[in-house]
Amino acid sequence: MTTRADAQQILEQLAGSGAVLRDDQWTAIEALVVDRRQALVVQRTGWGKSAVYFIAAKLLRAAGRGPTVIVSPLLALMRNQVAAAERAGVQAATINSGNVAEWDDIHGRVQQGELDVLLVSPERLNNPDFRDNVMPALAADAGLVVVDEAHCVSDWGHDFRPDYRRIRTLIGELGHDVPVLATTATANDRVVEDVAGQLGVGGRDTLVLRGGLDRESLRLSVVKAGNPAQRAAWIAAHLGELPGSGIIYTLTVAQAHDIAALLRERGHTVAAYTGSTDPTEREQLESDLLANRVKALVATSALGMGFDKPDLGFVVHLGAPSSPIAYYQQVGRAGRATASADVVLLPGREDQEVWRYFASVAFPSEPMVRKVIGALEVDRPQSTVALEPLVDLNRSRLEMVLKVLDVDGAVRRVKGGWLSTGAPWVYDEDRYRRLDEARRREQQAMLDYQDTTGCRMTFLRGQLDDPELRDGERCGRCDNCAGADFTADVDAADTDDVRRQLMRPGVELSARRQWPSGLAKLGLDLSGRIVDGPATGRVIGRLTDLGWGTRLRRLLDEPDGEVSDDVVRAAVDVLAAWNWQTRPVAVLGLDSNTRPLLIRSLTERLARLGRLADLGTLSYRPERRPVTAANSAYRVAGLHDSWATPDLGDPGGPVLLVDDVADTGWTLTMAARVVRAAGAPEVLPFALASVS
């Protein structure tokens, strides 16, 4: 018979001889191991949820049960979990995108019963080989199934992942006495209810453990330091004062790199960590932060759930997340094993523009989704790459739609791609509308958090429906309870210096090198490498930049008009610093439906200042129609044959091709082909701004 003493002994292996098993941890372990019940555990970061499932896994194995399957969302989290399991004497392995070469060996170890714990990503659950050959054995023999970060199941949550919904299939195939544990730190009442429904847990015999969400080590502050340059200068000035090492969160990849570069120039040991960082480099950066070899990682939300550094001394946000729940999850990384940790939010007016952008790429409309279903066949699999030319969705949105349709039963993933099941499918418009309304409320709540004069920790706990929150409760630690630890004041000279650095114009604009697949289906004989496109180009700045981003967004929001002197100076600085092999001899503006005067005036002034031949405007054909497609193949097809052939004469050298905004890069690519076909030996693209 399993006893609390058995659990305590394993905890000491896991966390050290001084660790003591709490009553509520034992309650969860007993429900899983002794009673074989389902459990839903919603507890704050640092409560010890992983201890519950590792101890339960070890006890179940000792009782002769099968391995524990843990569905875990992030590589960083998996690495931490495997290391923790080994400390407790638990034989653990993980199957994820970072260890493809080990999959066959791990599959064999599962089948031989050599593993106590198998950690899998939710995406793996619908890999055809894993789903058909490995999962049936796991479902038959599993001792325990754990759904970690279970709020990802719910599209009401802050980090919805469609693949998590497949877990219900796994749970449905389990034996009747296989316990299931779902855990999360960030779920309000609505998310808890949805998680229970999605996973099939939460019935009459399910143990639900919801604890208080107060974090006694966190000192929450909001510092309204002003414009982007002032806020960046504030971080540069105060980073050395913050305790230990920590994380500086930004809302975009561009901001992460900008701030990391700025802080390094000022002598701080920092590095950028984003979704575009190579997986191997990510692991090294995580190791550097764990070992305090860096003062901070400047990160997007890619460094979030599950990153476990108990002594993390601070979390700073340059820009507010769109949800108090997401904010609580990120700040929860700090102060897990320290007496105090600083949590500072530096909000900006441009935050809401970033929120609106991410909201704009949510689940597509019903006609678009039905177009995806209609493009699939019932007996011939099609890959995502093959589907792209048939629907107007970019790769990431198309994959999301397919995953949701898979869970809903309308499509099925098989070896070689996706099939239509032929099953009827209903677009849940009411749910998506309510989701949009909920997101708007959460965005307003995040603005309210910034402005509240009440206790900030109480505010966050209220947003998460903390069951232990009492009326009028105050944390006694935040800036509103205990007084501000930081002022918003920034030295004017430092701000000017930061502004000069951030406002240095010039960002490289990578050229498209490969045609999108499937263009033949759209009537174009284009494939393989692009041999007649533009050279690598330049823009003054990204719209998401902390420096030029604000100025460029304001410029592009204004009615069409003559280009201003400061923008011309920036353009000249970019061109002067451009290390081209051969200087351009002429300049040509792109036709525009929205900003013809802006582009034309910029072209004229660059021609005059740079002593370049002014070739005028590359004009649209009269029958050309504006292209709004997001999908690369559709954009190329729409842009093909859009411009009249220009009369360049004999330019005798490279032509500078000028536009206002570069988004996907296909407009400049297709236009450059026309210019080169008209006689230009090389085309150098230049735009005021790039979207990213």
mmCIF file with all atom_site columns, C-alpha atoms in Angstrom, residues 58-184:
data_model
loop_
_atom_site.group_PDB
_atom_site.id
_atom_site.type_symbol
_atom_site.label_atom_id
_atom_site.label_alt_id
_atom_site.label_comp_id
_atom_site.label_asym_id
_atom_site.label_entity_id
_atom_site.label_seq_id
_atom_site.pdbx_PDB_ins_code
_atom_site.Cartn_x
_atom_site.Cartn_y
_atom_site.Cartn_z
_atom_site.occupancy
_atom_site.B_iso_or_equiv
_atom_site.pdbx_formal_charge
_atom_site.auth_seq_id
_atom_site.auth_comp_id
_atom_site.auth_asym_id
_atom_site.auth_atom_id
_atom_site.pdbx_PDB_model_num
ATOM 1   C CA . LYS A 1 58  ? 7.562   6.575  -9.503  1.00 0.00 ? 58  LYS A CA 1
ATOM 2   C CA . LEU A 1 59  ? 5.006   5.123  -7.098  1.00 0.00 ? 59  LEU A CA 1
ATOM 3   C CA . LEU A 1 60  ? 2.881   3.712  -9.907  1.00 0.00 ? 60  LEU A CA 1
ATOM 4   C CA . ARG A 1 61  ? 5.920   2.048  -11.480 1.00 0.00 ? 61  ARG A CA 1
ATOM 5   C CA . ALA A 1 62  ? 6.820   0.531  -8.118  1.00 0.00 ? 62  ALA A CA 1
ATOM 6   C CA . ALA A 1 63  ? 3.300   -0.902 -8.017  1.00 0.00 ? 63  ALA A CA 1
ATOM 7   C CA . GLY A 1 64  ? 3.819   -2.542 -11.406 1.00 0.00 ? 64  GLY A CA 1
ATOM 8   C CA . ARG A 1 65  ? 1.944   -0.018 -13.509 1.00 0.00 ? 65  ARG A CA 1
ATOM 9   C CA . GLY A 1 66  ? 3.079   1.215  -16.936 1.00 0.00 ? 66  GLY A CA 1
ATOM 10  C CA . PRO A 1 67  ? 4.998   4.373  -17.834 1.00 0.00 ? 67  PRO A CA 1
ATOM 11  C CA . THR A 1 68  ? 3.657   7.878  -17.293 1.00 0.00 ? 68  THR A CA 1
ATOM 12  C CA . VAL A 1 69  ? 2.993   9.936  -20.422 1.00 0.00 ? 69  VAL A CA 1
ATOM 13  C CA . ILE A 1 70  ? 3.471   13.685 -19.935 1.00 0.00 ? 70  ILE A CA 1
ATOM 14  C CA . VAL A 1 71  ? 2.224   15.992 -22.677 1.00 0.00 ? 71  VAL A CA 1
ATOM 15  C CA . SER A 1 72  ? 4.426   19.060 -22.435 1.00 0.00 ? 72  SER A CA 1
ATOM 16  C CA . PRO A 1 73  ? 4.388   22.161 -24.664 1.00 0.00 ? 73  PRO A CA 1
ATOM 17  C CA . LEU A 1 74  ? 7.936   23.504 -24.859 1.00 0.00 ? 74  LEU A CA 1
ATOM 18  C CA . LEU A 1 75  ? 11.426  22.126 -25.404 1.00 0.00 ? 75  LEU A CA 1
ATOM 19  C CA . ALA A 1 76  ? 12.798  24.225 -22.528 1.00 0.00 ? 76  ALA A CA 1
ATOM 20  C CA . LEU A 1 77  ? 10.151  22.755 -20.238 1.00 0.00 ? 77  LEU A CA 1
ATOM 21  C CA . MET A 1 78  ? 10.903  19.213 -21.411 1.00 0.00 ? 78  MET A CA 1
ATOM 22  C CA . ARG A 1 79  ? 14.624  19.616 -20.770 1.00 0.00 ? 79  ARG A CA 1
ATOM 23  C CA . ASN A 1 80  ? 13.962  20.840 -17.246 1.00 0.00 ? 80  ASN A CA 1
ATOM 24  C CA . GLN A 1 81  ? 11.510  18.011 -16.599 1.00 0.00 ? 81  GLN A CA 1
ATOM 25  C CA . VAL A 1 82  ? 13.878  15.275 -17.776 1.00 0.00 ? 82  VAL A CA 1
ATOM 26  C CA . ALA A 1 83  ? 16.628  16.664 -15.545 1.00 0.00 ? 83  ALA A CA 1
ATOM 27  C CA . ALA A 1 84  ? 14.227  16.794 -12.578 1.00 0.00 ? 84  ALA A CA 1
ATOM 28  C CA . ALA A 1 85  ? 13.075  13.218 -13.233 1.00 0.00 ? 85  ALA A CA 1
ATOM 29  C CA . GLU A 1 86  ? 16.650  11.933 -13.242 1.00 0.00 ? 86  GLU A CA 1
ATOM 30  C CA . ARG A 1 87  ? 17.264  13.530 -9.838  1.00 0.00 ? 87  ARG A CA 1
ATOM 31  C CA . ALA A 1 88  ? 14.400  11.436 -8.447  1.00 0.00 ? 88  ALA A CA 1
ATOM 32  C CA . GLY A 1 89  ? 15.704  8.234  -10.029 1.00 0.00 ? 89  GLY A CA 1
ATOM 33  C CA . VAL A 1 90  ? 12.976  8.313  -12.695 1.00 0.00 ? 90  VAL A CA 1
ATOM 34  C CA . GLN A 1 91  ? 13.948  6.965  -16.131 1.00 0.00 ? 91  GLN A CA 1
ATOM 35  C CA . ALA A 1 92  ? 12.651  9.663  -18.480 1.00 0.00 ? 92  ALA A CA 1
ATOM 36  C CA . ALA A 1 93  ? 12.945  10.471 -22.157 1.00 0.00 ? 93  ALA A CA 1
ATOM 37  C CA . THR A 1 94  ? 11.396  12.993 -24.498 1.00 0.00 ? 94  THR A CA 1
ATOM 38  C CA . ILE A 1 95  ? 10.216  12.886 -28.098 1.00 0.00 ? 95  ILE A CA 1
ATOM 39  C CA . ASN A 1 96  ? 10.338  16.302 -29.722 1.00 0.00 ? 96  ASN A CA 1
ATOM 40  C CA . SER A 1 97  ? 11.546  18.168 -32.789 1.00 0.00 ? 97  SER A CA 1
ATOM 41  C CA . GLY A 1 98  ? 15.007  18.563 -31.312 1.00 0.00 ? 98  GLY A CA 1
ATOM 42  C CA . ASN A 1 99  ? 15.933  14.854 -31.020 1.00 0.00 ? 99  ASN A CA 1
ATOM 43  C CA . VAL A 1 100 ? 14.630  13.269 -34.226 1.00 0.00 ? 100 VAL A CA 1
ATOM 44  C CA . ALA A 1 101 ? 17.603  10.894 -34.440 1.00 0.00 ? 101 ALA A CA 1
ATOM 45  C CA . GLU A 1 102 ? 16.637  9.322  -31.087 1.00 0.00 ? 102 GLU A CA 1
ATOM 46  C CA . TRP A 1 103 ? 12.960  8.640  -31.833 1.00 0.00 ? 103 TRP A CA 1
ATOM 47  C CA . ASP A 1 104 ? 13.325  5.025  -32.960 1.00 0.00 ? 104 ASP A CA 1
ATOM 48  C CA . ASP A 1 105 ? 15.418  4.130  -29.923 1.00 0.00 ? 105 ASP A CA 1
ATOM 49  C CA . ILE A 1 106 ? 12.931  5.805  -27.575 1.00 0.00 ? 106 ILE A CA 1
ATOM 50  C CA . HIS A 1 107 ? 10.003  4.043  -29.256 1.00 0.00 ? 107 HIS A CA 1
ATOM 51  C CA . GLY A 1 108 ? 11.810  0.766  -28.613 1.00 0.00 ? 108 GLY A CA 1
ATOM 52  C CA . ARG A 1 109 ? 12.427  1.593  -24.974 1.00 0.00 ? 109 ARG A CA 1
ATOM 53  C CA . VAL A 1 110 ? 8.712   2.371  -24.564 1.00 0.00 ? 110 VAL A CA 1
ATOM 54  C CA . GLN A 1 111 ? 7.759   -0.984 -26.059 1.00 0.00 ? 111 GLN A CA 1
ATOM 55  C CA . GLN A 1 112 ? 10.318  -2.790 -23.872 1.00 0.00 ? 112 GLN A CA 1
ATOM 56  C CA . GLY A 1 113 ? 9.005   -1.141 -20.721 1.00 0.00 ? 113 GLY A CA 1
ATOM 57  C CA . GLU A 1 114 ? 12.353  0.504  -19.916 1.00 0.00 ? 114 GLU A CA 1
ATOM 58  C CA . LEU A 1 115 ? 10.996  4.024  -19.357 1.00 0.00 ? 115 LEU A CA 1
ATOM 59  C CA . ASP A 1 116 ? 9.178   5.382  -16.306 1.00 0.00 ? 116 ASP A CA 1
ATOM 60  C CA . VAL A 1 117 ? 8.213   8.650  -18.008 1.00 0.00 ? 117 VAL A CA 1
ATOM 61  C CA . LEU A 1 118 ? 7.806   9.660  -21.638 1.00 0.00 ? 118 LEU A CA 1
ATOM 62  C CA . LEU A 1 119 ? 7.445   13.364 -22.384 1.00 0.00 ? 119 LEU A CA 1
ATOM 63  C CA . VAL A 1 120 ? 5.850   14.191 -25.733 1.00 0.00 ? 120 VAL A CA 1
ATOM 64  C CA . SER A 1 121 ? 4.890   17.409 -27.449 1.00 0.00 ? 121 SER A CA 1
ATOM 65  C CA . PRO A 1 122 ? 1.194   17.737 -28.308 1.00 0.00 ? 122 PRO A CA 1
ATOM 66  C CA . GLU A 1 123 ? 2.143   17.905 -32.003 1.00 0.00 ? 123 GLU A CA 1
ATOM 67  C CA . ARG A 1 124 ? 3.604   14.383 -31.733 1.00 0.00 ? 124 ARG A CA 1
ATOM 68  C CA . LEU A 1 125 ? 0.208   12.925 -30.806 1.00 0.00 ? 125 LEU A CA 1
ATOM 69  C CA . ASN A 1 126 ? -1.006  13.279 -34.386 1.00 0.00 ? 126 ASN A CA 1
ATOM 70  C CA . ASN A 1 127 ? 2.178   12.246 -36.137 1.00 0.00 ? 127 ASN A CA 1
ATOM 71  C CA . PRO A 1 128 ? 0.878   9.289  -38.176 1.00 0.00 ? 128 PRO A CA 1
ATOM 72  C CA . ASP A 1 129 ? 3.639   6.876  -37.113 1.00 0.00 ? 129 ASP A CA 1
ATOM 73  C CA . PHE A 1 130 ? 3.423   7.820  -33.434 1.00 0.00 ? 130 PHE A CA 1
ATOM 74  C CA . ARG A 1 131 ? -0.381  7.901  -33.465 1.00 0.00 ? 131 ARG A CA 1
ATOM 75  C CA . ASP A 1 132 ? -0.762  4.521  -35.186 1.00 0.00 ? 132 ASP A CA 1
ATOM 76  C CA . ASN A 1 133 ? 2.210   2.554  -33.827 1.00 0.00 ? 133 ASN A CA 1
ATOM 77  C CA . VAL A 1 134 ? 3.237   3.993  -30.470 1.00 0.00 ? 134 VAL A CA 1
ATOM 78  C CA . MET A 1 135 ? 0.153   5.594  -28.958 1.00 0.00 ? 135 MET A CA 1
ATOM 79  C CA . PRO A 1 136 ? -2.020  2.435  -28.904 1.00 0.00 ? 136 PRO A CA 1
ATOM 80  C CA . ALA A 1 137 ? 0.596   0.683  -26.759 1.00 0.00 ? 137 ALA A CA 1
ATOM 81  C CA . LEU A 1 138 ? 0.860   3.711  -24.487 1.00 0.00 ? 138 LEU A CA 1
ATOM 82  C CA . ALA A 1 139 ? -2.904  3.925  -24.103 1.00 0.00 ? 139 ALA A CA 1
ATOM 83  C CA . ALA A 1 140 ? -3.055  0.240  -23.237 1.00 0.00 ? 140 ALA A CA 1
ATOM 84  C CA . ASP A 1 141 ? -0.154  0.219  -20.785 1.00 0.00 ? 141 ASP A CA 1
ATOM 85  C CA . ALA A 1 142 ? 0.132   3.773  -19.389 1.00 0.00 ? 142 ALA A CA 1
ATOM 86  C CA . GLY A 1 143 ? 0.228   4.100  -15.657 1.00 0.00 ? 143 GLY A CA 1
ATOM 87  C CA . LEU A 1 144 ? -0.654  7.806  -15.676 1.00 0.00 ? 144 LEU A CA 1
ATOM 88  C CA . VAL A 1 145 ? -1.322  10.524 -18.255 1.00 0.00 ? 145 VAL A CA 1
ATOM 89  C CA . VAL A 1 146 ? -0.326  14.094 -17.386 1.00 0.00 ? 146 VAL A CA 1
ATOM 90  C CA . VAL A 1 147 ? -1.404  17.160 -19.351 1.00 0.00 ? 147 VAL A CA 1
ATOM 91  C CA . ASP A 1 148 ? 1.005   19.894 -18.304 1.00 0.00 ? 148 ASP A CA 1
ATOM 92  C CA . GLU A 1 149 ? 0.189   23.565 -18.966 1.00 0.00 ? 149 GLU A CA 1
ATOM 93  C CA . ALA A 1 150 ? -3.365  22.370 -19.583 1.00 0.00 ? 150 ALA A CA 1
ATOM 94  C CA . HIS A 1 151 ? -4.686  25.876 -20.286 1.00 0.00 ? 151 HIS A CA 1
ATOM 95  C CA . CYS A 1 152 ? -3.256  25.329 -23.807 1.00 0.00 ? 152 CYS A CA 1
ATOM 96  C CA . VAL A 1 153 ? -6.248  23.044 -24.415 1.00 0.00 ? 153 VAL A CA 1
ATOM 97  C CA . SER A 1 154 ? -8.602  25.995 -24.164 1.00 0.00 ? 154 SER A CA 1
ATOM 98  C CA . ASP A 1 155 ? -8.929  28.608 -26.874 1.00 0.00 ? 155 ASP A CA 1
ATOM 99  C CA . TRP A 1 156 ? -10.174 30.813 -24.031 1.00 0.00 ? 156 TRP A CA 1
ATOM 100 C CA . GLY A 1 157 ? -6.663  30.556 -22.563 1.00 0.00 ? 157 GLY A CA 1
ATOM 101 C CA . HIS A 1 158 ? -3.755  32.867 -23.325 1.00 0.00 ? 158 HIS A CA 1
ATOM 102 C CA . ASP A 1 159 ? -1.666  30.270 -25.175 1.00 0.00 ? 159 ASP A CA 1
ATOM 103 C CA . PHE A 1 160 ? -4.107  28.086 -27.135 1.00 0.00 ? 160 PHE A CA 1
ATOM 104 C CA . ARG A 1 161 ? -2.527  25.286 -29.177 1.00 0.00 ? 161 ARG A CA 1
ATOM 105 C CA . PRO A 1 162 ? -4.854  23.203 -31.367 1.00 0.00 ? 162 PRO A CA 1
ATOM 106 C CA . ASP A 1 163 ? -2.693  20.095 -30.968 1.00 0.00 ? 163 ASP A CA 1
ATOM 107 C CA . TYR A 1 164 ? -3.568  19.953 -27.270 1.00 0.00 ? 164 TYR A CA 1
ATOM 108 C CA . ARG A 1 165 ? -7.139  19.035 -28.184 1.00 0.00 ? 165 ARG A CA 1
ATOM 109 C CA . ARG A 1 166 ? -5.938  15.691 -29.517 1.00 0.00 ? 166 ARG A CA 1
ATOM 110 C CA . ILE A 1 167 ? -5.140  14.663 -25.961 1.00 0.00 ? 167 ILE A CA 1
ATOM 111 C CA . ARG A 1 168 ? -8.804  13.874 -25.470 1.00 0.00 ? 168 ARG A CA 1
ATOM 112 C CA . THR A 1 169 ? -8.446  11.046 -28.014 1.00 0.00 ? 169 THR A CA 1
ATOM 113 C CA . LEU A 1 170 ? -5.556  9.597  -26.016 1.00 0.00 ? 170 LEU A CA 1
ATOM 114 C CA . ILE A 1 171 ? -7.516  9.880  -22.775 1.00 0.00 ? 171 ILE A CA 1
ATOM 115 C CA . GLY A 1 172 ? -10.583 8.288  -24.386 1.00 0.00 ? 172 GLY A CA 1
ATOM 116 C CA . GLU A 1 173 ? -8.544  5.213  -25.298 1.00 0.00 ? 173 GLU A CA 1
ATOM 117 C CA . LEU A 1 174 ? -7.119  4.678  -21.807 1.00 0.00 ? 174 LEU A CA 1
ATOM 118 C CA . GLY A 1 175 ? -8.093  1.838  -19.539 1.00 0.00 ? 175 GLY A CA 1
ATOM 119 C CA . HIS A 1 176 ? -10.816 2.689  -17.040 1.00 0.00 ? 176 HIS A CA 1
ATOM 120 C CA . ASP A 1 177 ? -8.405  2.734  -14.080 1.00 0.00 ? 177 ASP A CA 1
ATOM 121 C CA . VAL A 1 178 ? -5.646  4.872  -15.652 1.00 0.00 ? 178 VAL A CA 1
ATOM 122 C CA . PRO A 1 179 ? -5.510  8.160  -13.735 1.00 0.00 ? 179 PRO A CA 1
ATOM 123 C CA . VAL A 1 180 ? -5.265  11.487 -15.564 1.00 0.00 ? 180 VAL A CA 1
ATOM 124 C CA . LEU A 1 181 ? -3.713  14.667 -14.160 1.00 0.00 ? 181 LEU A CA 1
ATOM 125 C CA . ALA A 1 182 ? -4.172  18.099 -15.777 1.00 0.00 ? 182 ALA A CA 1
ATOM 126 C CA . THR A 1 183 ? -2.089  20.961 -14.376 1.00 0.00 ? 183 THR A CA 1
ATOM 127 C CA . THR A 1 184 ? -1.755  24.692 -14.971 1.00 0.00 ? 184 THR A CA 1
#
